[in-house]
Amino acid sequence: MAVVVACVDADQNRAGEFAGKYSLESLTWEALLASADVDAVTFCTPSGIHAEQGIQALRSGKHVIVEKPMDVDLAACDALIRARDETGLQLAVVSQHRFDPASIIVREKLDAGEFGNVILAEARIPWYRTQKYYDSGDWRGTWDLDGGGCVMNQGIHTVDLLRWFCGAPRRVHARMGTAAHTGIEVEDCMVATVEFRNGAIATILASTSVYPGFPASLMITGTQGTAMIEGDALKVLAIQGQEQWVSKASNLHALQVAGGGTRAASAGRDEKPGSADEAYAWGDAHREQFRDFVECCRTGRKPVVDGQEGRNSVELVLALYESARTGREVVFE
């Protein structure tokens, strides 16, 4: 078990209000670093200062978990990883969708080889953000502190899963634009292709301009089957020679293909983990990641999403931006 004991905010009034609401101590940043009662710090600050603040916390003896993205450039990510190595403390990056039951099922079946060789993937993030959203903080929509728009800020969750499922990328090609928002530096639309070292190819569509906004989705296809995650739910799990599991409404159904026809049978929650009957509520995956982080702080085990894993998704996003800016394909070393 872990207990939240204090909060810090650059706006002391806001920190005081938050502290009062949750019975916490409101501290200055300097006081938090010096406190012997604080074992770990979680950062929900602008992306472009994650590494700077995380390094200070590690060197003051605190374990660190930062919100996505890890930071907005690779040099900063590397500096944070070095501080982790030098101090021997824990570093984790919030990528909570790896803890969704749907994601865990897909990863386990990929590891078991049940999909065969992964050949194709499609990542879609057709979201919507108002201009008011970008105007709500002077760091939003900036390259320095937000690090990017619909890909770095919103789409990185799906990019992280794509990278986790498909492995290391070999080359990328991207196009981006700012189409529906004003007064921001970053993109609100991107389309891209990715080729992975295992030979799989993927497309990425990301936007914060698709009114009224739709769930993110990720399809993974292998030579022997396909999985599709929509939102947090496993919508399709179809593997040759096995039952095809398709989530519909509040139930998970098994489709048995035989003789050209299909037969549907409802599956109870005890029969198949990860069904919509036991779908996570918002925040449950975060809770699972923090549980993993706390256990790692106690045991010394490496977090599921450690510094290198957090860096991997930033590296892919930055390559997409480089390709979009230059108009050229970016090849990974």
GROMACS .gro file of C-alpha atoms in nm:
model
  333
    1MET     CA    1   0.000   0.000   0.000
    2ALA     CA    2   0.110   0.356  -0.070
    3VAL     CA    3  -0.029   0.675   0.081
    4VAL     CA    4  -0.038   1.014  -0.088
    5VAL     CA    5   0.097   1.257   0.171
    6ALA     CA    6   0.170   1.585  -0.007
    7CYS     CA    7   0.127   1.786  -0.325
    8VAL     CA    8   0.322   2.059  -0.502
    9ASP     CA    9   0.204   2.316  -0.754
   10ALA     CA   10   0.366   2.629  -0.894
   11ASP     CA   11   0.039   2.801  -0.802
   12GLN     CA   12   0.034   2.790  -0.421
   13ASN     CA   13  -0.337   2.871  -0.405
   14ARG     CA   14  -0.420   2.581  -0.631
   15ALA     CA   15  -0.191   2.354  -0.430
   16GLY     CA   16  -0.364   2.460  -0.109
   17GLU     CA   17  -0.709   2.392  -0.252
   18PHE     CA   18  -0.604   2.047  -0.374
   19ALA     CA   19  -0.434   1.966  -0.043
   20GLY     CA   20  -0.741   2.070   0.151
   21LYS     CA   21  -0.972   1.861  -0.064
   22TYR     CA   22  -0.770   1.543  -0.008
   23SER     CA   23  -0.625   1.609   0.340
   24LEU     CA   24  -0.269   1.644   0.214
   25GLU     CA   25   0.021   1.865   0.306
   26SER     CA   26   0.093   2.145   0.057
   27LEU     CA   27   0.469   2.174   0.008
   28THR     CA   28   0.706   2.380  -0.198
   29TRP     CA   29   0.919   2.188  -0.446
   30GLU     CA   30   1.228   2.244  -0.233
   31ALA     CA   31   1.052   2.123   0.081
   32LEU     CA   32   0.930   1.809  -0.095
   33LEU     CA   33   1.281   1.721  -0.214
   34ALA     CA   34   1.413   1.767   0.140
   35SER     CA   35   1.132   1.572   0.309
   36ALA     CA   36   1.228   1.240   0.468
   37ASP     CA   37   0.860   1.140   0.468
   38VAL     CA   38   0.836   1.128   0.086
   39ASP     CA   39   0.960   0.808  -0.078
   40ALA     CA   40   0.838   0.865  -0.434
   41VAL     CA   41   0.713   1.147  -0.654
   42THR     CA   42   0.462   1.131  -0.938
   43PHE     CA   43   0.481   1.407  -1.199
   44CYS     CA   44   0.179   1.552  -1.379
   45THR     CA   45   0.367   1.862  -1.495
   46PRO     CA   46   0.419   1.993  -1.852
   47SER     CA   47   0.593   1.728  -2.059
   48GLY     CA   48   0.898   1.939  -2.141
   49ILE     CA   49   1.013   1.956  -1.779
   50HIS     CA   50   0.960   1.592  -1.679
   51ALA     CA   51   1.326   1.497  -1.705
   52GLU     CA   52   1.457   1.808  -1.530
   53GLN     CA   53   1.225   1.759  -1.235
   54GLY     CA   54   1.261   1.381  -1.232
   55ILE     CA   55   1.639   1.407  -1.213
   56GLN     CA   56   1.613   1.643  -0.915
   57ALA     CA   57   1.379   1.402  -0.739
   58LEU     CA   58   1.599   1.097  -0.804
   59ARG     CA   59   1.908   1.277  -0.679
   60SER     CA   60   1.721   1.374  -0.364
   61GLY     CA   61   1.651   1.006  -0.295
   62LYS     CA   62   1.297   0.975  -0.433
   63HIS     CA   63   1.163   0.710  -0.668
   64VAL     CA   64   1.002   0.868  -0.975
   65ILE     CA   65   0.700   0.797  -1.195
   66VAL     CA   66   0.629   1.053  -1.468
   67GLU     CA   67   0.321   1.100  -1.682
   68LYS     CA   68   0.351   1.036  -2.054
   69PRO     CA   69   0.544   1.135  -2.251
   70MET     CA   70   0.866   1.072  -2.060
   71ASP     CA   71   0.994   1.406  -2.196
   72VAL     CA   72   0.992   1.579  -2.534
   73ASP     CA   73   1.342   1.497  -2.661
   74LEU     CA   74   1.571   1.197  -2.641
   75ALA     CA   75   1.861   1.377  -2.474
   76ALA     CA   76   1.633   1.461  -2.181
   77CYS     CA   77   1.505   1.102  -2.167
   78ASP     CA   78   1.861   0.972  -2.165
   79ALA     CA   79   1.961   1.210  -1.886
   80LEU     CA   80   1.669   1.088  -1.676
   81ILE     CA   81   1.767   0.724  -1.737
   82ARG     CA   82   2.127   0.801  -1.637
   83ALA     CA   83   2.005   0.957  -1.312
   84ARG     CA   84   1.804   0.641  -1.247
   85ASP     CA   85   2.112   0.427  -1.308
   86GLU     CA   86   2.335   0.647  -1.091
   87THR     CA   87   2.096   0.651  -0.795
   88GLY     CA   88   1.970   0.292  -0.818
   89LEU     CA   89   1.615   0.416  -0.762
   90GLN     CA   90   1.304   0.334  -0.962
   91LEU     CA   91   1.184   0.520  -1.271
   92ALA     CA   92   0.853   0.446  -1.443
   93VAL     CA   93   0.654   0.619  -1.718
   94VAL     CA   94   0.275   0.621  -1.710
   95SER     CA   95   0.148   0.409  -1.999
   96GLN     CA   96  -0.158   0.270  -1.831
   97HIS     CA   97  -0.309   0.100  -2.135
   98ARG     CA   98  -0.047  -0.171  -2.105
   99PHE     CA   99  -0.238  -0.269  -1.791
  100ASP     CA  100  -0.577  -0.298  -1.963
  101PRO     CA  101  -0.694  -0.662  -1.972
  102ALA     CA  102  -0.736  -0.632  -2.350
  103SER     CA  103  -0.374  -0.528  -2.400
  104ILE     CA  104  -0.246  -0.801  -2.168
  105ILE     CA  105  -0.441  -1.071  -2.355
  106VAL     CA  106  -0.307  -0.956  -2.693
  107ARG     CA  107   0.052  -0.935  -2.568
  108GLU     CA  108   0.033  -1.282  -2.412
  109LYS     CA  109  -0.097  -1.435  -2.735
  110LEU     CA  110   0.168  -1.254  -2.937
  111ASP     CA  111   0.436  -1.390  -2.703
  112ALA     CA  112   0.289  -1.739  -2.739
  113GLY     CA  113   0.305  -1.713  -3.119
  114GLU     CA  114  -0.067  -1.765  -3.159
  115PHE     CA  115  -0.100  -1.488  -3.419
  116GLY     CA  116   0.188  -1.627  -3.624
  117ASN     CA  117   0.417  -1.362  -3.771
  118VAL     CA  118   0.285  -1.009  -3.724
  119ILE     CA  119   0.241  -0.856  -4.070
  120LEU     CA  120   0.008  -0.557  -4.042
  121ALA     CA  121  -0.118  -0.304  -3.787
  122GLU     CA  122  -0.345  -0.002  -3.787
  123ALA     CA  123  -0.347   0.263  -3.512
  124ARG     CA  124  -0.625   0.522  -3.513
  125ILE     CA  125  -0.667   0.814  -3.272
  126PRO     CA  126  -0.961   1.016  -3.412
  127TRP     CA  127  -1.007   1.248  -3.115
  128TYR     CA  128  -1.140   1.598  -3.067
  129ARG     CA  129  -1.007   1.883  -2.856
  130THR     CA  130  -1.158   2.229  -2.848
  131GLN     CA  131  -0.962   2.549  -2.887
  132LYS     CA  132  -1.051   2.614  -2.522
  133TYR     CA  133  -0.854   2.302  -2.428
  134TYR     CA  134  -0.540   2.441  -2.589
  135ASP     CA  135  -0.601   2.783  -2.437
  136SER     CA  136  -0.635   2.637  -2.085
  137GLY     CA  137  -0.258   2.634  -2.028
  138ASP     CA  138   0.017   2.839  -2.187
  139TRP     CA  139   0.228   2.523  -2.229
  140ARG     CA  140  -0.035   2.338  -2.431
  141GLY     CA  141   0.017   2.330  -2.804
  142THR     CA  142   0.385   2.429  -2.781
  143TRP     CA  143   0.683   2.234  -2.908
  144ASP     CA  144   0.901   2.320  -2.607
  145LEU     CA  145   0.667   2.205  -2.331
  146ASP     CA  146   0.395   1.993  -2.496
  147GLY     CA  147   0.644   1.836  -2.734
  148GLY     CA  148   0.382   1.802  -3.006
  149GLY     CA  149   0.009   1.778  -3.052
  150CYS     CA  150  -0.221   1.491  -3.136
  151VAL     CA  151   0.065   1.238  -3.156
  152MET     CA  152   0.295   1.331  -2.868
  153ASN     CA  153   0.021   1.430  -2.624
  154GLN     CA  154  -0.286   1.223  -2.710
  155GLY     CA  155  -0.169   0.954  -2.952
  156ILE     CA  156   0.138   0.840  -2.762
  157HIS     CA  157  -0.073   0.591  -2.563
  158THR     CA  158  -0.167   0.406  -2.883
  159VAL     CA  159   0.183   0.451  -3.028
  160ASP     CA  160   0.320   0.290  -2.710
  161LEU     CA  161   0.095  -0.014  -2.755
  162LEU     CA  162   0.185  -0.034  -3.125
  163ARG     CA  163   0.554  -0.033  -3.036
  164TRP     CA  164   0.497  -0.286  -2.754
  165PHE     CA  165   0.310  -0.526  -2.982
  166CYS     CA  166   0.516  -0.490  -3.301
  167GLY     CA  167   0.868  -0.433  -3.171
  168ALA     CA  168   1.139  -0.196  -3.287
  169PRO     CA  169   1.072   0.022  -3.593
  170ARG     CA  170   1.298   0.023  -3.899
  171ARG     CA  171   1.167   0.327  -4.091
  172VAL     CA  172   0.880   0.576  -4.085
  173HIS     CA  173   0.717   0.823  -4.321
  174ALA     CA  174   0.469   1.086  -4.203
  175ARG     CA  175   0.265   1.392  -4.299
  176MET     CA  176   0.113   1.636  -4.052
  177GLY     CA  177  -0.073   1.965  -4.041
  178THR     CA  178  -0.255   2.211  -3.817
  179ALA     CA  179  -0.602   2.229  -3.963
  180ALA     CA  180  -0.869   2.311  -3.708
  181HIS     CA  181  -0.702   2.506  -3.426
  182THR     CA  182  -0.547   2.850  -3.408
  183GLY     CA  183  -0.273   2.987  -3.189
  184ILE     CA  184  -0.095   2.652  -3.147
  185GLU     CA  185   0.245   2.553  -3.282
  186VAL     CA  186   0.186   2.179  -3.302
  187GLU     CA  187  -0.002   1.942  -3.529
  188ASP     CA  188  -0.367   1.848  -3.493
  189CYS     CA  189  -0.362   1.595  -3.780
  190MET     CA  190  -0.111   1.329  -3.882
  191VAL     CA  191  -0.101   1.023  -4.106
  192ALA     CA  192   0.202   0.797  -4.111
  193THR     CA  193   0.340   0.459  -4.211
  194VAL     CA  194   0.581   0.252  -4.005
  195GLU     CA  195   0.788  -0.049  -4.106
  196PHE     CA  196   0.911  -0.264  -3.818
  197ARG     CA  197   1.228  -0.471  -3.799
  198ASN     CA  198   1.022  -0.790  -3.796
  199GLY     CA  199   0.879  -0.696  -4.138
  200ALA     CA  200   0.537  -0.579  -4.016
  201ILE     CA  201   0.396  -0.259  -4.164
  202ALA     CA  202   0.156  -0.021  -3.992
  203THR     CA  203  -0.045   0.293  -4.048
  204ILE     CA  204  -0.108   0.564  -3.792
  205LEU     CA  205  -0.389   0.820  -3.809
  206ALA     CA  206  -0.400   1.075  -3.528
  207SER     CA  207  -0.599   1.392  -3.482
  208THR     CA  208  -0.759   1.624  -3.229
  209SER     CA  209  -0.984   1.768  -3.501
  210VAL     CA  210  -1.231   1.483  -3.559
  211TYR     CA  211  -1.559   1.617  -3.419
  212PRO     CA  212  -1.712   1.495  -3.194
  213GLY     CA  213  -1.430   1.248  -3.123
  214PHE     CA  214  -1.423   0.869  -3.145
  215PRO     CA  215  -1.246   0.591  -2.953
  216ALA     CA  216  -0.885   0.516  -3.030
  217SER     CA  217  -0.835   0.174  -3.186
  218LEU     CA  218  -0.548  -0.060  -3.263
  219MET     CA  219  -0.562  -0.359  -3.496
  220ILE     CA  220  -0.285  -0.618  -3.504
  221THR     CA  221  -0.283  -0.885  -3.776
  222GLY     CA  222  -0.058  -1.187  -3.799
  223THR     CA  223  -0.038  -1.471  -4.046
  224GLN     CA  224  -0.277  -1.671  -3.824
  225GLY     CA  225  -0.513  -1.414  -3.674
  226THR     CA  226  -0.621  -1.064  -3.585
  227ALA     CA  227  -0.691  -0.867  -3.269
  228MET     CA  228  -0.861  -0.530  -3.245
  229ILE     CA  229  -0.870  -0.311  -2.937
  230GLU     CA  230  -1.116  -0.021  -2.937
  231GLY     CA  231  -1.096   0.219  -2.647
  232ASP     CA  232  -0.997  -0.010  -2.361
  233ALA     CA  233  -1.194  -0.311  -2.486
  234LEU     CA  234  -1.091  -0.616  -2.685
  235LYS     CA  235  -1.338  -0.599  -2.973
  236VAL     CA  236  -1.197  -0.880  -3.188
  237LEU     CA  237  -0.971  -1.176  -3.113
  238ALA     CA  238  -0.976  -1.413  -3.409
  239ILE     CA  239  -0.714  -1.687  -3.439
  240GLN     CA  240  -0.716  -1.965  -3.699
  241GLY     CA  241  -0.812  -2.300  -3.552
  242GLN     CA  242  -0.950  -2.141  -3.238
  243GLU     CA  243  -1.274  -1.978  -3.141
  244GLN     CA  244  -1.302  -1.619  -3.255
  245TRP     CA  245  -1.380  -1.390  -2.966
  246VAL     CA  246  -1.576  -1.076  -3.044
  247SER     CA  247  -1.691  -0.826  -2.783
  248LYS     CA  248  -2.043  -0.695  -2.842
  249ALA     CA  249  -2.239  -0.465  -2.615
  250SER     CA  250  -2.185  -0.582  -2.256
  251ASN     CA  251  -2.097  -0.943  -2.338
  252LEU     CA  252  -1.804  -1.124  -2.494
  253HIS     CA  253  -1.923  -1.372  -2.755
  254ALA     CA  254  -1.747  -1.671  -2.906
  255LEU     CA  255  -1.795  -1.718  -3.278
  256GLN     CA  256  -1.725  -2.075  -3.387
  257VAL     CA  257  -1.671  -2.088  -3.762
  258ALA     CA  258  -1.777  -2.428  -3.894
  259GLY     CA  259  -1.906  -2.537  -4.232
  260GLY     CA  260  -1.929  -2.181  -4.359
  261GLY     CA  261  -2.160  -2.069  -4.079
  262THR     CA  262  -2.113  -1.904  -3.740
  263ARG     CA  263  -2.249  -2.000  -3.404
  264ALA     CA  264  -2.246  -1.748  -3.119
  265ALA     CA  265  -2.223  -1.841  -2.753
  266SER     CA  266  -2.210  -1.598  -2.463
  267ALA     CA  267  -1.910  -1.621  -2.234
  268GLY     CA  268  -1.942  -1.544  -1.864
  269ARG     CA  269  -1.682  -1.338  -1.683
  270ASP     CA  270  -1.533  -1.647  -1.521
  271GLU     CA  271  -1.486  -1.810  -1.861
  272LYS     CA  272  -1.281  -1.542  -2.035
  273PRO     CA  273  -1.077  -1.271  -1.861
  274GLY     CA  274  -1.092  -0.923  -2.005
  275SER     CA  275  -1.454  -0.941  -2.119
  276ALA     CA  276  -1.667  -0.631  -2.132
  277ASP     CA  277  -1.851  -0.768  -1.829
  278GLU     CA  278  -1.542  -0.687  -1.626
  279ALA     CA  279  -1.417  -0.397  -1.831
  280TYR     CA  280  -1.211  -0.147  -1.643
  281ALA     CA  281  -1.364   0.173  -1.527
  282TRP     CA  282  -1.167   0.490  -1.597
  283GLY     CA  283  -0.870   0.500  -1.363
  284ASP     CA  284  -0.842   0.128  -1.294
  285ALA     CA  285  -0.550   0.082  -1.533
  286HIS     CA  286  -0.371   0.375  -1.371
  287ARG     CA  287  -0.424   0.207  -1.036
  288GLU     CA  288  -0.270  -0.115  -1.168
  289GLN     CA  289   0.034   0.069  -1.298
  290PHE     CA  290   0.084   0.248  -0.967
  291ARG     CA  291   0.049  -0.086  -0.789
  292ASP     CA  292   0.326  -0.221  -1.013
  293PHE     CA  293   0.540   0.086  -0.941
  294VAL     CA  294   0.497   0.058  -0.563
  295GLU     CA  295   0.586  -0.311  -0.570
  296CYS     CA  296   0.899  -0.230  -0.769
  297CYS     CA  297   1.000   0.036  -0.517
  298ARG     CA  298   0.974  -0.226  -0.243
  299THR     CA  299   1.134  -0.522  -0.420
  300GLY     CA  300   1.377  -0.368  -0.669
  301ARG     CA  301   1.204  -0.537  -0.965
  302LYS     CA  302   1.205  -0.342  -1.293
  303PRO     CA  303   0.874  -0.166  -1.367
  304VAL     CA  304   0.665  -0.289  -1.660
  305VAL     CA  305   0.715   0.054  -1.822
  306ASP     CA  306   1.060   0.163  -1.715
  307GLY     CA  307   1.273   0.445  -1.853
  308GLN     CA  308   1.381   0.256  -2.166
  309GLU     CA  309   1.023   0.162  -2.248
  310GLY     CA  310   0.915   0.524  -2.201
  311ARG     CA  311   1.200   0.637  -2.425
  312ASN     CA  312   1.098   0.393  -2.699
  313SER     CA  313   0.764   0.561  -2.764
  314VAL     CA  314   0.918   0.911  -2.757
  315GLU     CA  315   1.180   0.798  -3.008
  316LEU     CA  316   0.911   0.676  -3.248
  317VAL     CA  317   0.703   0.993  -3.214
  318LEU     CA  318   1.004   1.218  -3.272
  319ALA     CA  319   1.092   1.020  -3.585
  320LEU     CA  320   0.739   1.079  -3.715
  321TYR     CA  321   0.782   1.453  -3.657
  322GLU     CA  322   1.119   1.458  -3.831
  323SER     CA  323   0.974   1.283  -4.134
  324ALA     CA  324   0.674   1.517  -4.147
  325ARG     CA  325   0.897   1.826  -4.124
  326THR     CA  326   1.148   1.714  -4.386
  327GLY     CA  327   0.915   1.527  -4.617
  328ARG     CA  328   1.160   1.236  -4.613
  329GLU     CA  329   1.157   0.886  -4.475
  330VAL     CA  330   1.339   0.846  -4.143
  331VAL     CA  331   1.545   0.530  -4.099
  332PHE     CA  332   1.638   0.404  -3.752
  333GLU     CA  333   1.997   0.302  -3.689
   0.00000   0.00000   0.00000
